[in-house]
XYZ file of N, CA and C in Angstrom:
435
model
N -101.027 4.915 -89.549
C -100.426 4.317 -90.699
C -101.508 3.710 -91.543
N -101.312 3.830 -92.814
C -102.287 3.239 -93.712
C -101.922 1.797 -93.965
N -102.862 1.107 -94.590
C -102.657 -0.316 -94.829
C -101.513 -0.562 -95.813
N -101.357 0.303 -96.855
C -100.310 0.095 -97.853
C -98.921 0.334 -97.263
N -98.785 1.321 -96.380
C -97.474 1.568 -95.788
C -97.108 0.463 -94.812
N -98.088 -0.107 -94.127
C -97.831 -1.234 -93.234
C -97.391 -2.440 -94.049
N -98.040 -2.678 -95.156
C -97.698 -3.805 -96.023
C -96.305 -3.608 -96.610
N -95.968 -2.367 -97.015
C -94.632 -2.086 -97.556
C -93.565 -2.316 -96.494
N -93.809 -1.904 -95.278
C -92.850 -2.087 -94.194
C -92.668 -3.559 -93.879
N -93.769 -4.317 -93.882
C -93.667 -5.755 -93.614
C -92.904 -6.468 -94.723
N -93.227 -6.117 -95.979
C -92.531 -6.770 -97.098
C -91.058 -6.376 -97.113
N -90.758 -5.133 -96.740
C -89.368 -4.692 -96.688
C -88.618 -5.454 -95.603
N -89.242 -5.636 -94.438
C -88.629 -6.386 -93.343
C -88.449 -7.845 -93.739
N -89.449 -8.388 -94.423
C -89.364 -9.780 -94.868
C -88.234 -9.959 -95.887
N -88.109 -9.013 -96.819
C -87.037 -9.084 -97.817
C -85.662 -8.945 -97.160
N -85.548 -8.049 -96.184
C -84.275 -7.864 -95.497
C -83.870 -9.106 -94.725
N -84.854 -9.763 -94.107
C -84.516 -10.977 -93.354
C -84.124 -12.112 -94.293
N -84.665 -12.100 -95.492
C -84.343 -13.163 -96.437
C -83.038 -12.881 -97.185
N -82.848 -11.662 -97.697
C -81.710 -11.338 -98.557
C -80.680 -10.428 -97.900
N -80.918 -9.949 -96.741
C -79.998 -9.035 -96.087
C -80.411 -7.601 -96.328
N -79.842 -6.715 -95.532
C -80.183 -5.296 -95.630
C -79.658 -4.713 -96.931
N -80.349 -3.679 -97.386
C -79.917 -2.995 -98.605
C -78.542 -2.372 -98.385
N -77.771 -2.373 -99.451
C -76.464 -1.720 -99.375
C -76.648 -0.225 -99.471
N -75.813 0.445 -98.735
C -75.812 1.900 -98.859
C -74.803 2.275 -99.916
N -75.153 3.188 -100.771
C -74.201 3.645 -101.788
C -73.295 4.702 -101.171
N -72.131 4.878 -101.772
C -71.185 5.871 -101.279
C -71.755 7.263 -101.513
N -71.428 8.143 -100.624
C -71.904 9.515 -100.766
C -71.219 10.164 -101.970
N -71.813 11.206 -102.505
C -71.190 11.892 -103.646
C -69.772 12.380 -103.334
N -69.540 12.816 -102.106
C -68.203 13.276 -101.732
C -67.208 12.114 -101.761
N -67.617 10.949 -101.251
C -66.745 9.771 -101.278
C -66.497 9.318 -102.708
N -67.507 9.361 -103.545
C -67.334 8.978 -104.948
C -66.336 9.901 -105.642
N -66.444 11.182 -105.358
C -65.530 12.153 -105.967
C -64.088 11.860 -105.557
N -63.844 11.568 -104.274
C -62.487 11.264 -103.806
C -61.973 9.947 -104.392
N -62.842 8.977 -104.591
C -62.420 7.725 -105.213
C -62.004 7.954 -106.665
N -62.738 8.786 -107.384
C -62.396 9.085 -108.773
C -61.078 9.848 -108.843
N -60.890 10.828 -107.964
C -59.638 11.591 -107.940
C -58.468 10.664 -107.619
N -58.649 9.768 -106.655
C -57.591 8.813 -106.309
C -57.252 7.889 -107.462
N -58.265 7.407 -108.182
C -58.028 6.532 -109.331
C -57.284 7.283 -110.438
N -57.636 8.546 -110.664
C -56.940 9.343 -111.675
C -55.484 9.588 -111.295
N -55.221 9.845 -110.033
C -53.846 10.047 -109.576
C -53.036 8.763 -109.748
N -53.618 7.631 -109.402
C -52.925 6.348 -109.593
C -52.650 6.071 -111.069
N -53.620 6.359 -111.931
C -53.437 6.140 -113.362
C -52.330 7.044 -113.910
N -52.302 8.300 -113.492
C -51.262 9.223 -113.927
C -49.891 8.759 -113.441
N -49.811 8.328 -112.202
C -48.552 7.813 -111.662
C -48.064 6.593 -112.421
N -48.971 5.681 -112.754
C -48.594 4.490 -113.522
C -48.109 4.871 -114.910
N -48.765 5.830 -115.529
C -48.366 6.261 -116.873
C -46.955 6.860 -116.843
N -46.661 7.700 -115.860
C -45.332 8.303 -115.744
C -44.292 7.224 -115.467
N -44.606 6.294 -114.584
C -43.667 5.222 -114.244
C -43.307 4.387 -115.468
N -44.304 3.977 -116.235
C -44.034 3.125 -117.383
C -43.378 3.896 -118.527
N -43.684 5.171 -118.680
C -43.072 5.962 -119.740
C -41.604 6.240 -119.430
N -41.311 6.742 -118.260
C -39.941 7.078 -117.889
C -39.138 5.821 -117.587
N -39.736 4.881 -116.902
C -39.029 3.667 -116.519
C -38.599 2.835 -117.707
N -39.370 2.819 -118.772
C -39.009 2.029 -119.945
C -37.919 2.696 -120.769
N -37.804 4.008 -120.731
C -36.809 4.694 -121.541
C -35.416 4.581 -120.938
N -35.305 4.580 -119.632
C -34.011 4.541 -118.974
C -33.444 3.131 -119.068
N -32.242 3.031 -119.596
C -31.574 1.742 -119.686
C -31.979 0.894 -120.877
N -32.866 1.374 -121.701
C -33.330 0.593 -122.839
C -32.474 0.899 -124.059
N -32.177 -0.156 -124.828
C -31.415 -0.003 -126.062
C -32.362 -0.290 -127.221
N -32.481 0.670 -128.137
C -33.319 0.468 -129.323
C -32.509 0.792 -130.567
N -32.919 0.210 -131.676
C -32.244 0.477 -132.947
C -33.285 0.593 -134.047
N -32.969 1.412 -135.035
C -33.831 1.613 -136.203
C -32.978 1.589 -137.456
N -33.450 0.891 -138.475
C -32.785 0.916 -139.771
C -33.092 2.250 -140.427
N -32.070 2.900 -140.972
C -32.252 4.182 -141.636
C -32.116 4.016 -143.147
N -31.123 3.237 -143.576
C -30.920 3.045 -145.002
C -29.768 2.097 -145.260
N -29.569 1.794 -146.524
C -28.460 0.930 -146.918
C -28.058 1.293 -148.340
N -26.840 0.923 -148.689
C -26.352 1.105 -150.042
C -25.618 -0.164 -150.448
N -26.018 -0.768 -151.542
C -25.315 -1.918 -152.084
C -24.284 -1.359 -153.057
N -23.029 -1.387 -152.681
C -21.969 -0.765 -153.472
C -21.551 -1.675 -154.622
N -21.382 -2.970 -154.325
C -20.973 -3.929 -155.358
C -21.415 -5.321 -154.928
N -20.964 -6.342 -155.668
C -21.298 -7.724 -155.295
C -20.640 -8.152 -153.988
N -19.635 -7.412 -153.528
C -18.904 -7.812 -152.324
C -18.867 -6.738 -151.243
N -19.645 -5.681 -151.395
C -19.583 -4.598 -150.415
C -20.920 -3.874 -150.300
N -21.260 -3.486 -149.053
C -22.483 -2.729 -148.783
C -22.252 -1.846 -147.564
N -23.058 -0.806 -147.431
C -23.055 0.016 -146.222
C -24.462 0.016 -145.639
N -24.528 0.120 -144.322
C -25.809 0.172 -143.622
C -25.803 1.393 -142.716
N -26.850 2.207 -142.810
C -27.050 3.369 -141.943
C -28.136 3.017 -140.936
N -27.897 3.363 -139.662
C -28.859 3.015 -138.631
C -28.748 3.983 -137.465
N -29.763 3.956 -136.623
C -29.830 4.790 -135.428
C -29.869 3.881 -134.203
N -29.093 4.240 -133.181
C -29.106 3.501 -131.917
C -29.431 4.485 -130.804
N -30.403 4.116 -129.951
C -30.750 4.918 -128.771
C -30.333 4.129 -127.547
N -29.512 4.765 -126.711
C -28.998 4.111 -125.507
C -28.613 5.185 -124.513
N -28.375 4.783 -123.272
C -27.854 5.723 -122.290
C -26.455 6.157 -122.728
N -26.074 7.404 -122.430
C -24.831 7.961 -122.932
C -23.592 7.232 -122.417
N -23.636 6.672 -121.226
C -22.445 6.059 -120.638
C -22.363 4.550 -120.867
N -23.199 3.995 -121.716
C -23.255 2.556 -121.953
C -22.525 2.206 -123.242
N -21.849 1.055 -123.237
C -21.228 0.521 -124.452
C -22.080 -0.642 -124.940
N -22.440 -0.606 -126.218
C -23.283 -1.661 -126.782
C -22.608 -2.242 -128.024
N -23.065 -3.417 -128.399
C -22.664 -4.024 -129.661
C -23.919 -4.275 -130.473
N -23.786 -4.122 -131.798
C -24.914 -4.349 -132.700
C -24.495 -5.313 -133.801
N -25.394 -6.241 -134.131
C -25.186 -7.175 -135.237
C -25.854 -6.595 -136.471
N -25.046 -6.371 -137.517
C -25.535 -5.809 -138.766
C -25.528 -6.923 -139.813
N -26.594 -7.041 -140.588
C -26.704 -8.065 -141.634
C -26.974 -7.421 -142.985
N -26.414 -8.040 -144.017
C -26.801 -7.755 -145.395
C -27.459 -9.030 -145.897
N -28.650 -8.883 -146.476
C -29.439 -10.032 -146.911
C -29.566 -10.046 -148.429
N -29.709 -11.270 -148.984
C -29.976 -11.365 -150.425
C -31.485 -11.460 -150.650
N -31.899 -11.693 -151.903
C -33.333 -11.671 -152.203
C -34.107 -12.846 -151.619
N -33.426 -13.863 -151.097
C -34.126 -14.961 -150.414
C -33.982 -14.834 -148.890
N -33.598 -13.663 -148.413
C -33.428 -13.339 -146.994
C -32.299 -14.112 -146.327
N -31.399 -14.650 -147.099
C -30.210 -15.309 -146.546
C -29.175 -14.236 -146.206
N -28.443 -14.447 -145.135
C -27.406 -13.504 -144.727
C -26.192 -13.709 -145.616
N -25.807 -12.658 -146.345
C -24.624 -12.732 -147.210
C -23.482 -11.890 -146.665
N -23.743 -11.148 -145.590
C -22.712 -10.368 -144.920
C -23.161 -10.049 -143.512
N -22.212 -10.102 -142.572
C -22.553 -9.812 -141.177
C -21.364 -9.149 -140.503
N -21.673 -8.301 -139.545
C -20.605 -7.624 -138.809
C -21.158 -7.202 -137.453
N -20.346 -7.385 -136.423
C -20.674 -6.888 -135.091
C -19.864 -5.622 -134.886
N -20.550 -4.524 -134.562
C -19.838 -3.276 -134.289
C -20.047 -2.888 -132.829
N -19.063 -2.232 -132.277
C -19.123 -1.777 -130.888
C -19.313 -0.271 -130.886
N -20.285 0.179 -130.104
C -20.584 1.605 -129.969
C -20.339 1.979 -128.514
N -19.352 2.834 -128.302
C -18.964 3.214 -126.949
C -19.783 4.363 -126.400
N -19.409 4.827 -125.213
C -20.095 5.973 -124.601
C -19.955 7.213 -125.481
N -20.922 8.123 -125.358
C -20.870 9.365 -126.112
C -21.299 10.529 -125.235
N -21.063 11.729 -125.729
C -21.349 12.958 -124.984
C -22.845 13.233 -124.911
N -23.226 13.981 -123.902
C -24.607 14.445 -123.784
C -25.212 14.059 -122.458
N -26.212 14.839 -122.054
C -26.900 14.550 -120.798
C -28.410 14.706 -120.925
N -28.867 15.222 -122.057
C -30.298 15.413 -122.278
C -30.929 14.124 -122.805
N -32.237 13.933 -122.594
C -32.906 12.747 -123.146
C -32.791 12.648 -124.666
N -32.723 13.764 -125.360
C -32.587 13.758 -126.809
C -31.207 13.311 -127.274
N -30.230 13.300 -126.351
C -28.867 12.881 -126.684
C -28.700 11.365 -126.659
N -29.756 10.631 -126.357
C -29.675 9.162 -126.311
C -29.483 8.548 -127.691
N -29.943 9.219 -128.739
C -29.911 8.654 -130.093
C -28.770 9.228 -130.915
N -28.108 8.355 -131.670
C -27.081 8.781 -132.611
C -27.175 7.912 -133.856
N -26.722 8.467 -134.975
C -26.742 7.762 -136.252
C -25.350 7.220 -136.562
N -25.331 6.053 -137.181
C -24.071 5.391 -137.509
C -24.142 4.833 -138.927
N -22.958 4.667 -139.528
C -22.832 4.025 -140.846
C -21.682 3.026 -140.738
N -21.928 1.826 -141.235
C -20.881 0.817 -141.231
C -20.800 0.135 -142.584
N -19.584 -0.242 -142.975
C -19.358 -0.962 -144.221
C -19.236 -2.448 -143.923
N -19.783 -3.265 -144.820
C -19.726 -4.714 -144.660
C -19.211 -5.351 -145.944
N -18.435 -6.401 -145.794
C -18.040 -7.238 -146.922
C -19.113 -8.312 -147.076
N -19.433 -8.675 -148.316
C -20.476 -9.666 -148.557
C -19.943 -10.808 -149.427
N -20.566 -11.976 -149.286
C -20.201 -13.150 -150.085
C -20.771 -13.068 -151.493
N -21.941 -12.472 -151.613
C -22.590 -12.284 -152.907
C -23.386 -10.985 -152.834
N -24.018 -10.626 -153.925
C -24.730 -9.348 -153.967
C -25.927 -9.360 -153.008
N -25.986 -8.359 -152.152
C -27.110 -8.213 -151.235
C -28.190 -7.337 -151.832
N -29.352 -7.367 -151.204
C -30.449 -6.507 -151.655
C -30.948 -5.591 -150.543
N -30.509 -5.832 -149.322
C -30.912 -4.972 -148.206
C -29.913 -5.102 -147.067
N -29.879 -4.097 -146.218
C -29.033 -4.110 -145.028
C -29.866 -3.735 -143.817
N -29.702 -4.476 -142.718
C -30.521 -4.262 -141.519
C -29.688 -4.420 -140.259
N -30.179 -3.841 -139.175
C -29.633 -4.090 -137.852
C -30.434 -5.247 -137.274
N -29.775 -6.350 -136.979
C -30.464 -7.517 -136.442
C -30.788 -7.335 -134.968
N -29.795 -6.894 -134.178
C -30.016 -6.699 -132.744
C -28.895 -5.870 -132.159
N -29.147 -5.310 -130.980
C -28.147 -4.578 -130.207
C -28.257 -5.013 -128.756
N -27.128 -5.059 -128.051
C -27.126 -5.502 -126.662
C -26.043 -4.766 -125.893
N -26.218 -4.707 -124.596
C -25.293 -4.079 -123.671
C -24.165 -5.060 -123.396
N -22.899 -4.595 -123.417
C -21.785 -5.515 -123.179
C -21.167 -5.345 -121.798
N -21.714 -4.490 -120.976
C -21.138 -4.299 -119.646
C -21.789 -5.154 -118.621
């Protein structure tokens, strides 16, 4: 053994006794399996959150409105829900200061269909107003069962 290799071995032993032995890194095969496992878990989580959030969820979107007169308006909207669920939605007509000048709760019962695309349907409702409105919106929808 040469003097430099003896010195390297002594310094390595001294460092190990002071700081502990060097960590071994995972083999390339183990790293590959860890990456594959992480990807499978990520894919599973994505499917769970995508499908799990759609089932049983009630959503609504404003489609349009028509101010017919100072005392009447119609609101068009879309509701997405499970086909066998009955929901109620609060519809508002607002004036230019965002005050509610008309309100109505409508009940939407079960409907036909079994495909995921059958969850959404469009509705139109008429509302009486206290004064002239400037917009019509769906405030909220909830399950009544």
